Amino acid sequence: MTEAVEVWECEKGYEKVEVYESIFSMNNVGKPLRFVKFAMKHKNK
């Protein structure tokens, strides 16, 4: 698994929010594409 780009603690009802980012290319697409994923952990779960 990749390293988190950013981590927010105690953010609006969440214990922790981690942000993951990667850049990839596709055939017939001129510019690289950016993929961002958020992993959220609720305070009460």
PDB file of C-alpha atoms in Angstrom:
ATOM      1  CA  MET A   1       0.000   0.000   0.000  1.00  0.00           C
ATOM      2  CA  THR A   2       1.226   3.512  -0.716  1.00  0.00           C
ATOM      3  CA  GLU A   3       1.956   6.173   1.887  1.00  0.00           C
ATOM      4  CA  ALA A   4      -0.741   8.723   2.735  1.00  0.00           C
ATOM      5  CA  VAL A   5      -0.173  12.140   1.151  1.00  0.00           C
ATOM      6  CA  GLU A   6      -2.059  13.938   3.955  1.00  0.00           C
ATOM      7  CA  VAL A   7      -3.604  12.856   7.265  1.00  0.00           C
ATOM      8  CA  TRP A   8      -6.229  14.912   9.102  1.00  0.00           C
ATOM      9  CA  GLU A   9      -6.983  14.049  12.756  1.00  0.00           C
ATOM     10  CA  CYS A  10     -10.341  14.778  14.493  1.00  0.00           C
ATOM     11  CA  GLU A  11     -11.977  16.311  11.409  1.00  0.00           C
ATOM     12  CA  LYS A  12     -15.791  16.899  11.568  1.00  0.00           C
ATOM     13  CA  GLY A  13     -17.002  13.582  12.992  1.00  0.00           C
ATOM     14  CA  TYR A  14     -14.039  11.548  11.782  1.00  0.00           C
ATOM     15  CA  GLU A  15     -11.216  10.256  13.941  1.00  0.00           C
ATOM     16  CA  LYS A  16      -8.848  10.221  10.984  1.00  0.00           C
ATOM     17  CA  VAL A  17      -8.952  11.043   7.250  1.00  0.00           C
ATOM     18  CA  GLU A  18      -6.056   9.833   5.065  1.00  0.00           C
ATOM     19  CA  VAL A  19      -5.543  11.048   1.506  1.00  0.00           C
ATOM     20  CA  TYR A  20      -3.786   8.923  -1.121  1.00  0.00           C
ATOM     21  CA  GLU A  21      -2.829  10.220  -4.562  1.00  0.00           C
ATOM     22  CA  SER A  22      -1.408   8.599  -7.679  1.00  0.00           C
ATOM     23  CA  ILE A  23      -0.774   9.656 -11.273  1.00  0.00           C
ATOM     24  CA  PHE A  24      -1.298   7.266 -14.175  1.00  0.00           C
ATOM     25  CA  SER A  25      -1.487   7.295 -17.976  1.00  0.00           C
ATOM     26  CA  MET A  26      -4.052   5.799 -20.345  1.00  0.00           C
ATOM     27  CA  ASN A  27      -3.861   5.021 -24.032  1.00  0.00           C
ATOM     28  CA  ASN A  28      -5.250   7.785 -26.286  1.00  0.00           C
ATOM     29  CA  VAL A  29      -5.167  10.345 -23.433  1.00  0.00           C
ATOM     30  CA  GLY A  30      -2.601  13.119 -23.848  1.00  0.00           C
ATOM     31  CA  LYS A  31      -2.041  14.160 -20.232  1.00  0.00           C
ATOM     32  CA  PRO A  32      -1.420  11.965 -17.166  1.00  0.00           C
ATOM     33  CA  LEU A  33      -4.492  11.411 -14.975  1.00  0.00           C
ATOM     34  CA  ARG A  34      -4.644  11.992 -11.223  1.00  0.00           C
ATOM     35  CA  PHE A  35      -6.427   9.560  -8.883  1.00  0.00           C
ATOM     36  CA  VAL A  36      -7.224  10.643  -5.305  1.00  0.00           C
ATOM     37  CA  LYS A  37      -8.600   8.276  -2.645  1.00  0.00           C
ATOM     38  CA  PHE A  38      -9.850   9.200   0.820  1.00  0.00           C
ATOM     39  CA  ALA A  39      -9.750   6.646   3.663  1.00  0.00           C
ATOM     40  CA  MET A  40     -11.989   7.798   6.535  1.00  0.00           C
ATOM     41  CA  LYS A  41     -12.341   6.354  10.036  1.00  0.00           C
ATOM     42  CA  HIS A  42     -15.464   7.452  11.941  1.00  0.00           C
ATOM     43  CA  LYS A  43     -15.119   8.414  15.616  1.00  0.00           C
ATOM     44  CA  ASN A  44     -17.867   6.041  16.808  1.00  0.00           C
ATOM     45  CA  LYS A  45     -16.987   2.949  14.754  1.00  0.00           C
TER      46      LYS A  45
END
